[in-house]
Short mmCIF file of C-alpha atoms and ligand atoms in Angstrom, two decimals:
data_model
loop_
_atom_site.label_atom_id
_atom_site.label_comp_id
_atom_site.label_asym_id
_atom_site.label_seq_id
_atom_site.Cartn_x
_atom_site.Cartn_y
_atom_site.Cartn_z
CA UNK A 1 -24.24 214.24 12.44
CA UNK A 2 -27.42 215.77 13.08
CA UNK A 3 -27.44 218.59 15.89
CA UNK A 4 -29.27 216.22 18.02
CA UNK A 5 -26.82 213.84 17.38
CA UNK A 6 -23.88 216.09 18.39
CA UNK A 7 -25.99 217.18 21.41
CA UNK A 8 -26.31 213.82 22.44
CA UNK A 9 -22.37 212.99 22.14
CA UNK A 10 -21.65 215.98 23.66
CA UNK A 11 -19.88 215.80 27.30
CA UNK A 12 -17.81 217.13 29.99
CA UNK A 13 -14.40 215.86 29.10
CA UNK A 14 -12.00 216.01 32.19
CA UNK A 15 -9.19 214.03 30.30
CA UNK A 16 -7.56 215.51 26.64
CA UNK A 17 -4.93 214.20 24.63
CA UNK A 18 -1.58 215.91 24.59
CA UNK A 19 -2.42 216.87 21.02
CA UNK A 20 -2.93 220.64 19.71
CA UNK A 21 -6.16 221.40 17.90
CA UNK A 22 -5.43 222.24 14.13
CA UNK A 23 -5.99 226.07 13.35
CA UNK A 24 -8.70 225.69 10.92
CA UNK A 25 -11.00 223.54 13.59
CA UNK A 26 -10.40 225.96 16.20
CA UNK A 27 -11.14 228.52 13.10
CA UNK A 28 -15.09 226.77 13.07
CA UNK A 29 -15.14 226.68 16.24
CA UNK A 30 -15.19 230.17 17.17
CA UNK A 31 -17.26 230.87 13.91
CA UNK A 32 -19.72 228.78 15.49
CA UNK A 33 -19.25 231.37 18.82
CA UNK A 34 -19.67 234.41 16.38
CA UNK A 35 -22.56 233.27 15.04
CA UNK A 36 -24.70 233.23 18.20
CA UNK A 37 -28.22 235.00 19.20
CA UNK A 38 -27.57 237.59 21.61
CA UNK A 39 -29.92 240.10 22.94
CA UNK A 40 -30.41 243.30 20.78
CA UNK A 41 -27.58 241.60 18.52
CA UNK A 42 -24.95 243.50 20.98
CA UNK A 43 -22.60 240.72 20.57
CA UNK A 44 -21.00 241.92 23.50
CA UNK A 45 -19.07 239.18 24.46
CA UNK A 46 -15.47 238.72 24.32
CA UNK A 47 -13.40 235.74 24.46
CA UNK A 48 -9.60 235.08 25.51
CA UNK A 49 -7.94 232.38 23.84
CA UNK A 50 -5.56 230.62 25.92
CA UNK A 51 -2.94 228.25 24.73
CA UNK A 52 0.01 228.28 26.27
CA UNK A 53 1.41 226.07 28.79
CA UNK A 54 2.35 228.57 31.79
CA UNK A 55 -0.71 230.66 31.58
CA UNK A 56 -2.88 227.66 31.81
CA UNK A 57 -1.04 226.22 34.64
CA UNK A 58 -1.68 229.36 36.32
CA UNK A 59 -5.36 229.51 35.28
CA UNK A 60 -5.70 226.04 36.99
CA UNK A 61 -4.91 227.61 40.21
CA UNK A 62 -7.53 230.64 39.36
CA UNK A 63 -9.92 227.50 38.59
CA UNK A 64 -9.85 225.81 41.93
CA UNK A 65 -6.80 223.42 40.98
CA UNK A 66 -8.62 221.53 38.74
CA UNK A 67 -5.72 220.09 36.95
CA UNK A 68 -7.54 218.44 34.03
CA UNK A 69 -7.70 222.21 32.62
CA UNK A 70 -3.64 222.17 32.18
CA UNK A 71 -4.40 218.72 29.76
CA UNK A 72 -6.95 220.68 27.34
CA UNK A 73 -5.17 222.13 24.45
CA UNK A 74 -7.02 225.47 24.89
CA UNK A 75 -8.83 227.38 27.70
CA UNK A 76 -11.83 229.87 26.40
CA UNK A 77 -12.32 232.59 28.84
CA UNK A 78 -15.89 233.92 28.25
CA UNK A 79 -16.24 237.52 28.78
CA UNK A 80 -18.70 240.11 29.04
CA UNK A 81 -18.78 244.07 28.57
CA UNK A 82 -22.47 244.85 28.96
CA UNK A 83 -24.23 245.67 31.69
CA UNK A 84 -27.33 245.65 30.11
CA UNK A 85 -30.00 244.21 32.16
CA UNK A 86 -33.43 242.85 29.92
CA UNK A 87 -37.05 243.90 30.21
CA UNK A 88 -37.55 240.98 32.25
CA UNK A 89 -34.80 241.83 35.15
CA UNK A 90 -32.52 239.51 33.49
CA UNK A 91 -28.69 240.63 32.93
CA UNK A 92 -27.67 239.79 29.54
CA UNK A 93 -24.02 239.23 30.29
CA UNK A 94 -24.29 235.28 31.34
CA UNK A 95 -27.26 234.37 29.02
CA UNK A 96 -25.44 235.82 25.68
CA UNK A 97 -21.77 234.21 26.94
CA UNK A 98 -23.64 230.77 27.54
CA UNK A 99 -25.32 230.36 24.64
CA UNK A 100 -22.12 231.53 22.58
CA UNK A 101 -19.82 229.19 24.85
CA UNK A 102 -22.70 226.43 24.26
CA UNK A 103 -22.21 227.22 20.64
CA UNK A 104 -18.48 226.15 20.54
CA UNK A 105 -19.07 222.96 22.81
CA UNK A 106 -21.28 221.95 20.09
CA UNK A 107 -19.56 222.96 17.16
CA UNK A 108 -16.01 221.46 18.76
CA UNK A 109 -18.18 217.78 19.59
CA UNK A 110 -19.10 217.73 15.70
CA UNK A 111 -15.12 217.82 15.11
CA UNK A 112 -14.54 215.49 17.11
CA UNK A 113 -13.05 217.30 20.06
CA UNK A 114 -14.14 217.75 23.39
CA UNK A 115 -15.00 220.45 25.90
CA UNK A 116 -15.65 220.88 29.55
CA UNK A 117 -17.67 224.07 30.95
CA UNK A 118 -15.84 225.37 33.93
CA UNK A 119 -17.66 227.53 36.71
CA UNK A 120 -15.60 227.08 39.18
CA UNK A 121 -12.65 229.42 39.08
CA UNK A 122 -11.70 233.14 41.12
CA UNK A 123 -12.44 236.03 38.44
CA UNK A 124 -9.88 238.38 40.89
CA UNK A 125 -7.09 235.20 40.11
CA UNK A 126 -8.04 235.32 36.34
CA UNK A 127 -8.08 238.94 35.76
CA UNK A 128 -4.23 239.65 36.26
CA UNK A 129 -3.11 236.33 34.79
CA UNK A 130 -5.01 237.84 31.24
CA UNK A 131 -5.05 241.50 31.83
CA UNK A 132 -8.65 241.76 31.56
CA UNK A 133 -9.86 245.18 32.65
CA UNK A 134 -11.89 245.41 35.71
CA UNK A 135 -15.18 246.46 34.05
CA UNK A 136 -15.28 243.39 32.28
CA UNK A 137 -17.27 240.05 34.10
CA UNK A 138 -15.65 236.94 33.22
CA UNK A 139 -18.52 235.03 33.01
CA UNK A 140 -17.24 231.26 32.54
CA UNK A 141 -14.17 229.08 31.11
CA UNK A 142 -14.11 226.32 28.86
CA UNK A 143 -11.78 223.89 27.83
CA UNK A 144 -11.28 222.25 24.97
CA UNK A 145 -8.65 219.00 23.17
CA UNK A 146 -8.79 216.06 21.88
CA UNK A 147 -10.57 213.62 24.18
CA UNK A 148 -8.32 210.64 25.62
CA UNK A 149 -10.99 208.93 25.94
CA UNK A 150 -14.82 208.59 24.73
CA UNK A 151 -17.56 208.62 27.51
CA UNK A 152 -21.30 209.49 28.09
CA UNK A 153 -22.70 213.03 29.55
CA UNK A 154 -24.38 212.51 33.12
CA UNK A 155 -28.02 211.24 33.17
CA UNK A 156 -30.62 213.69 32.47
CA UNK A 157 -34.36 214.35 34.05
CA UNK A 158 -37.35 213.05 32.03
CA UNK A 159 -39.04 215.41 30.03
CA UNK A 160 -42.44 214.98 31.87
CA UNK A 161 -40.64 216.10 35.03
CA UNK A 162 -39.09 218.90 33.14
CA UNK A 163 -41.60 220.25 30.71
CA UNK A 164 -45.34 220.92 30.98
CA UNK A 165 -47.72 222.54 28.54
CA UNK A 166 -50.31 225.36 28.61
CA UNK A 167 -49.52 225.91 32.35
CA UNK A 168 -47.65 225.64 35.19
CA UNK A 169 -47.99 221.77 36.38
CA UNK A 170 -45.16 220.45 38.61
C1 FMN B 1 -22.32 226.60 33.98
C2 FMN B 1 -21.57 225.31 34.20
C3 FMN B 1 -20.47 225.28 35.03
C4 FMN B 1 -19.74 224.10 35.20
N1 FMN B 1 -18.59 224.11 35.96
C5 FMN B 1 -17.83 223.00 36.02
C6 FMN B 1 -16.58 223.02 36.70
O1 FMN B 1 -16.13 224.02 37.24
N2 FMN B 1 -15.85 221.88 36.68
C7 FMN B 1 -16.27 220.74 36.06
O2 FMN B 1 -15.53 219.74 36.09
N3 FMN B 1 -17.46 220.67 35.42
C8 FMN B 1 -18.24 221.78 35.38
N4 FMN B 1 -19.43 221.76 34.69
C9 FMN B 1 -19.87 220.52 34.03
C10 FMN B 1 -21.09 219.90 34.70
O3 FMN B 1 -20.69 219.26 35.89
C11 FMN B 1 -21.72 218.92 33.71
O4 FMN B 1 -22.18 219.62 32.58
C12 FMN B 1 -22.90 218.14 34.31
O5 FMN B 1 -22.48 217.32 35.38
C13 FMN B 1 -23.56 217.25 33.25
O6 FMN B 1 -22.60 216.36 32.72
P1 FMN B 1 -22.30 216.28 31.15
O7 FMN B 1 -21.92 217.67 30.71
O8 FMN B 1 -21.13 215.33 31.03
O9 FMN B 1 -23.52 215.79 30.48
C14 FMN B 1 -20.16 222.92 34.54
C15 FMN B 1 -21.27 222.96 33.69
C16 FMN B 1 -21.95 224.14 33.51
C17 FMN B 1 -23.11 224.16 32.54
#
C-alpha cells in the first residue's frame, strides 16, 4: 500500500477482535512511533503500553466508559515530559505526541490492524491506574486490535474549503 493508500483505509475502529496483536507487529508499530519528527529532535514523549485486562477495564472508566477500549488488544497512553513551549507560542507536548501517535495509527492500518484516537478520558483517573508522575501530561490514548469489522473514516471537507494558496482566502 502506498501511504495514501493506508491514509485512506485508515479509521476510528470502535469494535476489535478478541485476538492479541503478534509481538513483532506491535514491534513496527512503535518503530514507526520512534521514528517521528519532533521539535528540536527532543523526542520527549513517552508511551505506556497497556495490555492487560484489569488495567484496561479500569482505564475505560478514566476514559469516560467508553467500553469499546476494554475490546482493543492494547491501549497506548501518549505522554509528554517537556514543557517546552515553540517560538511561535506553541507547546510542543501535544504536537510531538500527535504526530508520533498518528505515526502508529498509520503504521498499525498498513498491518492490517486498527486504531481509535481517544481524547476523551480524566488524566487525574489515569495517572494512579499507571503510576505516571505528576509532572508528566498525558496527552492522548489510543487503542489498537484487530478490527471485527471493516468500515470507512467519517466524511472529510473539500480541499477548496480547506486549503487556499498565496493568502488567506476563506
Ligand atoms: C485528538 C482526537 C481525539 C479523539 N477522541 C475520541 C474519543 O475520545 N472517542 C472516540 O470514539 N473517538 C475519538 N476520536 C476519533 C474521531 O471522532 C474521528 O477521528 C473523527 O470522527 C473522524 O473519523 P475517522 O477517524 O473514522 O475518519 C478522536 C480523534 C482525535 C484526532
Amino acid at each position: 500500500m502506498t501511504v495514501l493508500e493506508v491514509i485512506r483505509k485508515r479509521y476510528s475502529c470502535r469494535a476489535y477482535q478478541d485476538r492479541a496483536i503478534e509481538p513483532e507487529k506491535l514491534d513496527e508499530v512503535f518503530e514507526a512511533a520512534r521514528l517521528a519528527p519532533s521539535a528540536r529532535n527532543l523526542q520527549d514523549w513517552r508511551f505506556v503500553v497497556v495490555k492487560d485486562k484489569q488495567t484496561k477495564a479500569k482505564l475505560v472508566e478514566a476514559a469516560n466508559n467508553q467500553r469499546f477500549l476494554e475490546g482493543a488488544a492494547v491501549i497506548v497512553v501518549g505522554c509528554s515530559n517537556s514543557d517546552h513551549v515553540m517560538r511561535c507560542g506553541q507547546a510542543i507536548a501535544p504536537i510531538d505526541v500527535a504526530i508520533a501517535l498518528e505515526h502508529i495509527a498509520l503504521q498499525a492500518t498498513e498491518l492490517g490492524l486498527a486504531t481509535c484516537w481517544v481524547g476523551s478520558f480524566f488524566p487525574e483517573k489515569v495517572r494512579p491506574i499507571l503510576g505516571i508522575p505528576e509532572d508528566v501530561a498525558i496527552i492522548e490514548l489510543m487503542a489498537i486490535g484487530y478490527p471485527a469489522n471493516e468500515q470507512k473514516g467519517q466524511k472529510r471537507e473539500s480541499i477548496e474549503k480547506v486549503l487556499c494558496y498565496e493568502q488567506w482566502r476563506f
